[in-house]
Amino acid sequence: MSTASLEPSRTDRAKAAGKLVLAWVALLWALEVVDHATGHSLDAYGITPREPGELADVVPASFLHFGFDHLASNTVPLLVFGFLAALGGVRRFLAVAALIIVADGVGVWLISPPGSITAGASGLVFGLFGYLLVRGFVDRRPLDIGVGLLVGAIWGSSILLGLSPANTGVSWQGHLIGLVAGVAAAFMFRRRRPTATTA
């Protein structure tokens, strides 16, 4: 007699990943509509560095943006990276995203320049990029290695530009911390190889 763990089919995984990421992005757009309609009242939930009370904004800040152009620039990579990451399992994706968001928010709070206010999903975007880039090597899965290399080839130059301190008007600190957190998440949430027992 043999037993093995049962996993959802690829189709089921793709449907779940697609629904999750679409709902996530829809929430970001809904929040920006509310922000616009209320005279940008939600911008106050961005992160102002090294003020103890601002630690409460570490998570909310990753769901808010400074205008529709800002949100639009994050939408496509978040849809692509989020979907590819969530194909590995929704629970795993949520754990990875939570780690990136919290680590990135705390890092921004610690090292961003005085007087700045930081918000946006770009820290998560950079984190998911880093996660996808190394996940396949960590899990030793050839398909995921190929996905990571493809993502790197397509978006690598944009990611490098976003990490440059010369790129004013964006939080390169948040981008860098998000990227590092994503790489760390690939190791922390590495996939355990399924085991089968026989009797």
CSV table of C-alpha atoms in Angstrom, one decimal:
chain,number,residue,atom,x,y,z
A,1,MET,CA,0.0,0.0,0.0
A,2,SER,CA,1.3,3.5,-0.8
A,3,THR,CA,0.2,7.0,0.2
A,4,ALA,CA,1.1,10.3,-1.4
A,5,SER,CA,0.0,13.9,-0.8
A,6,LEU,CA,-2.8,15.1,-3.0
A,7,GLU,CA,-2.2,18.5,-4.7
A,8,PRO,CA,-4.6,20.7,-6.7
A,9,SER,CA,-4.4,20.4,-10.5
A,10,ARG,CA,-2.5,23.0,-12.5
A,11,THR,CA,-5.8,24.4,-13.7
A,12,ASP,CA,-7.1,24.8,-10.2
A,13,ARG,CA,-3.8,26.5,-9.1
A,14,ALA,CA,-4.0,28.8,-12.1
A,15,LYS,CA,-7.6,29.8,-11.4
A,16,ALA,CA,-6.9,30.4,-7.7
A,17,ALA,CA,-3.8,32.4,-8.5
A,18,GLY,CA,-5.6,34.5,-11.1
A,19,LYS,CA,-8.6,35.2,-8.8
A,20,LEU,CA,-6.3,36.2,-5.9
A,21,VAL,CA,-4.1,38.6,-7.9
A,22,LEU,CA,-7.0,40.2,-9.7
A,23,ALA,CA,-8.8,40.8,-6.4
A,24,TRP,CA,-5.6,42.2,-4.9
A,25,VAL,CA,-5.1,44.7,-7.8
A,26,ALA,CA,-8.8,45.5,-7.8
A,27,LEU,CA,-8.5,46.4,-4.1
A,28,LEU,CA,-5.6,48.8,-4.8
A,29,TRP,CA,-7.6,50.6,-7.5
A,30,ALA,CA,-10.7,50.8,-5.3
A,31,LEU,CA,-8.6,52.4,-2.5
A,32,GLU,CA,-7.1,54.9,-5.0
A,33,VAL,CA,-10.6,55.8,-6.1
A,34,VAL,CA,-11.6,56.4,-2.5
A,35,ASP,CA,-8.3,58.4,-1.9
A,36,HIS,CA,-9.0,60.6,-5.0
A,37,ALA,CA,-12.7,61.1,-4.0
A,38,THR,CA,-11.7,62.2,-0.5
A,39,GLY,CA,-9.0,64.7,-1.4
A,40,HIS,CA,-6.2,62.2,-1.0
A,41,SER,CA,-7.0,61.6,2.6
A,42,LEU,CA,-5.5,58.1,2.5
A,43,ASP,CA,-2.0,59.5,1.7
A,44,ALA,CA,-1.6,60.2,5.4
A,45,TYR,CA,-1.2,56.4,5.9
A,46,GLY,CA,2.1,56.4,4.0
A,47,ILE,CA,5.2,55.8,6.1
A,48,THR,CA,7.1,58.7,7.7
A,49,PRO,CA,10.4,57.4,8.9
A,50,ARG,CA,11.5,56.9,12.5
A,51,GLU,CA,8.3,58.1,14.1
A,52,PRO,CA,7.0,55.4,16.4
A,53,GLY,CA,3.4,56.0,15.6
A,54,GLU,CA,4.1,55.4,11.9
A,55,LEU,CA,4.9,51.7,12.5
A,56,ALA,CA,1.1,51.2,12.3
A,57,ASP,CA,1.2,52.3,8.7
A,58,VAL,CA,3.8,49.7,7.6
A,59,VAL,CA,1.2,47.4,6.1
A,60,PRO,CA,-1.4,49.9,4.9
A,61,ALA,CA,1.2,51.9,3.0
A,62,SER,CA,1.8,49.0,0.6
A,63,PHE,CA,-1.8,49.2,-0.5
A,64,LEU,CA,-1.9,52.9,-1.2
A,65,HIS,CA,-0.5,55.1,-4.0
A,66,PHE,CA,0.1,58.7,-4.7
A,67,GLY,CA,-2.2,59.0,-7.7
A,68,PHE,CA,-3.5,56.8,-10.6
A,69,ASP,CA,-0.2,57.1,-12.6
A,70,HIS,CA,1.7,55.7,-9.6
A,71,LEU,CA,-0.7,52.8,-9.3
A,72,ALA,CA,-0.7,52.1,-13.0
A,73,SER,CA,3.0,51.8,-13.0
A,74,ASN,CA,2.8,49.0,-10.4
A,75,THR,CA,-0.3,47.3,-11.8
A,76,VAL,CA,1.1,45.2,-14.7
A,77,PRO,CA,4.2,43.9,-12.9
A,78,LEU,CA,2.1,43.1,-9.8
A,79,LEU,CA,-0.3,41.2,-11.9
A,80,VAL,CA,2.4,39.2,-13.7
A,81,PHE,CA,4.7,38.6,-10.8
A,82,GLY,CA,1.8,38.0,-8.4
A,83,PHE,CA,0.2,35.4,-10.7
A,84,LEU,CA,3.5,33.6,-11.3
A,85,ALA,CA,4.3,33.5,-7.6
A,86,ALA,CA,0.8,32.4,-6.6
A,87,LEU,CA,0.9,29.5,-9.0
A,88,GLY,CA,3.1,27.8,-6.4
A,89,GLY,CA,0.2,27.9,-4.0
A,90,VAL,CA,-2.1,30.6,-2.5
A,91,ARG,CA,-1.1,30.0,1.1
A,92,ARG,CA,2.6,30.1,0.2
A,93,PHE,CA,2.1,33.3,-1.8
A,94,LEU,CA,0.3,35.0,1.0
A,95,ALA,CA,3.1,34.1,3.4
A,96,VAL,CA,5.7,35.4,1.0
A,97,ALA,CA,3.8,38.6,0.3
A,98,ALA,CA,3.3,39.2,4.1
A,99,LEU,CA,7.0,38.8,4.7
A,100,ILE,CA,7.9,41.2,1.9
A,101,ILE,CA,5.4,43.8,2.9
A,102,VAL,CA,6.3,43.9,6.6
A,103,ALA,CA,10.1,43.7,6.0
A,104,ASP,CA,9.9,46.4,3.4
A,105,GLY,CA,7.7,48.7,5.5
A,106,VAL,CA,9.9,48.4,8.5
A,107,GLY,CA,13.0,48.9,6.4
A,108,VAL,CA,11.6,52.0,4.8
A,109,TRP,CA,10.7,53.3,8.3
A,110,LEU,CA,14.3,52.8,9.4
A,111,ILE,CA,16.3,54.2,6.5
A,112,SER,CA,14.2,56.5,4.4
A,113,PRO,CA,15.3,60.2,4.4
A,114,PRO,CA,13.8,62.5,7.0
A,115,GLY,CA,10.6,64.3,6.0
A,116,SER,CA,9.7,61.7,3.3
A,117,ILE,CA,6.4,59.8,3.0
A,118,THR,CA,6.5,56.5,1.3
A,119,ALA,CA,3.6,54.4,0.0
A,120,GLY,CA,2.9,52.0,-2.9
A,121,ALA,CA,3.1,48.4,-4.0
A,122,SER,CA,6.5,48.7,-5.6
A,123,GLY,CA,8.2,47.2,-2.6
A,124,LEU,CA,6.1,44.1,-3.1
A,125,VAL,CA,6.7,44.2,-6.8
A,126,PHE,CA,10.5,44.2,-6.3
A,127,GLY,CA,10.1,41.6,-3.6
A,128,LEU,CA,8.2,39.2,-5.9
A,129,PHE,CA,10.7,39.8,-8.6
A,130,GLY,CA,13.5,38.7,-6.3
A,131,TYR,CA,11.4,35.8,-5.1
A,132,LEU,CA,10.7,34.6,-8.6
A,133,LEU,CA,14.3,35.1,-9.7
A,134,VAL,CA,15.7,32.6,-7.1
A,135,ARG,CA,12.8,30.4,-6.2
A,136,GLY,CA,13.5,27.8,-8.9
A,137,PHE,CA,17.1,27.5,-7.8
A,138,VAL,CA,16.2,27.1,-4.1
A,139,ASP,CA,13.4,24.6,-4.9
A,140,ARG,CA,15.5,22.8,-7.6
A,141,ARG,CA,12.6,23.0,-10.0
A,142,PRO,CA,13.7,23.5,-13.7
A,143,LEU,CA,10.4,25.0,-14.7
A,144,ASP,CA,10.6,27.7,-12.0
A,145,ILE,CA,14.2,28.3,-12.9
A,146,GLY,CA,13.1,29.0,-16.5
A,147,VAL,CA,10.4,31.3,-15.2
A,148,GLY,CA,12.8,33.3,-13.1
A,149,LEU,CA,15.3,33.7,-15.9
A,150,LEU,CA,12.5,34.9,-18.3
A,151,VAL,CA,11.3,37.4,-15.7
A,152,GLY,CA,14.8,38.6,-15.2
A,153,ALA,CA,15.4,39.0,-18.9
A,154,ILE,CA,12.2,41.0,-19.4
A,155,TRP,CA,12.2,43.2,-16.3
A,156,GLY,CA,15.8,43.1,-15.1
A,157,SER,CA,16.7,46.5,-16.6
A,158,SER,CA,13.7,48.2,-15.1
A,159,ILE,CA,14.4,46.7,-11.7
A,160,LEU,CA,18.0,47.9,-11.8
A,161,LEU,CA,16.8,51.4,-12.7
A,162,GLY,CA,14.5,51.4,-9.8
A,163,LEU,CA,17.4,50.5,-7.5
A,164,SER,CA,19.4,53.6,-8.5
A,165,PRO,CA,19.7,56.4,-5.9
A,166,ALA,CA,19.9,58.7,-8.9
A,167,ASN,CA,16.3,57.9,-9.7
A,168,THR,CA,14.7,60.7,-7.7
A,169,GLY,CA,11.0,60.7,-6.9
A,170,VAL,CA,10.9,57.0,-6.0
A,171,SER,CA,11.9,55.1,-2.9
A,172,TRP,CA,15.0,53.2,-4.0
A,173,GLN,CA,15.4,52.2,-0.4
A,174,GLY,CA,12.0,50.5,-0.4
A,175,HIS,CA,12.8,48.8,-3.8
A,176,LEU,CA,16.1,47.5,-2.5
A,177,ILE,CA,14.6,46.2,0.8
A,178,GLY,CA,11.7,44.6,-1.0
A,179,LEU,CA,14.1,42.8,-3.4
A,180,VAL,CA,16.2,41.5,-0.5
A,181,ALA,CA,13.1,40.4,1.4
A,182,GLY,CA,11.8,38.5,-1.7
A,183,VAL,CA,15.1,36.6,-2.0
A,184,ALA,CA,15.0,35.8,1.7
A,185,ALA,CA,11.3,34.6,1.3
A,186,ALA,CA,12.4,32.1,-1.4
A,187,PHE,CA,14.7,30.4,1.2
A,188,MET,CA,12.3,30.8,4.2
A,189,PHE,CA,9.3,29.3,2.3
A,190,ARG,CA,11.2,26.8,0.1
A,191,ARG,CA,9.1,23.9,-1.1
A,192,ARG,CA,9.5,20.7,0.7
A,193,ARG,CA,9.7,17.7,-1.6
A,194,PRO,CA,6.7,15.4,-1.3
A,195,THR,CA,7.4,12.1,0.4
A,196,ALA,CA,5.7,8.8,-0.3
A,197,THR,CA,5.5,5.9,2.1
A,198,THR,CA,4.9,2.3,1.2
A,199,ALA,CA,3.7,-0.5,3.3
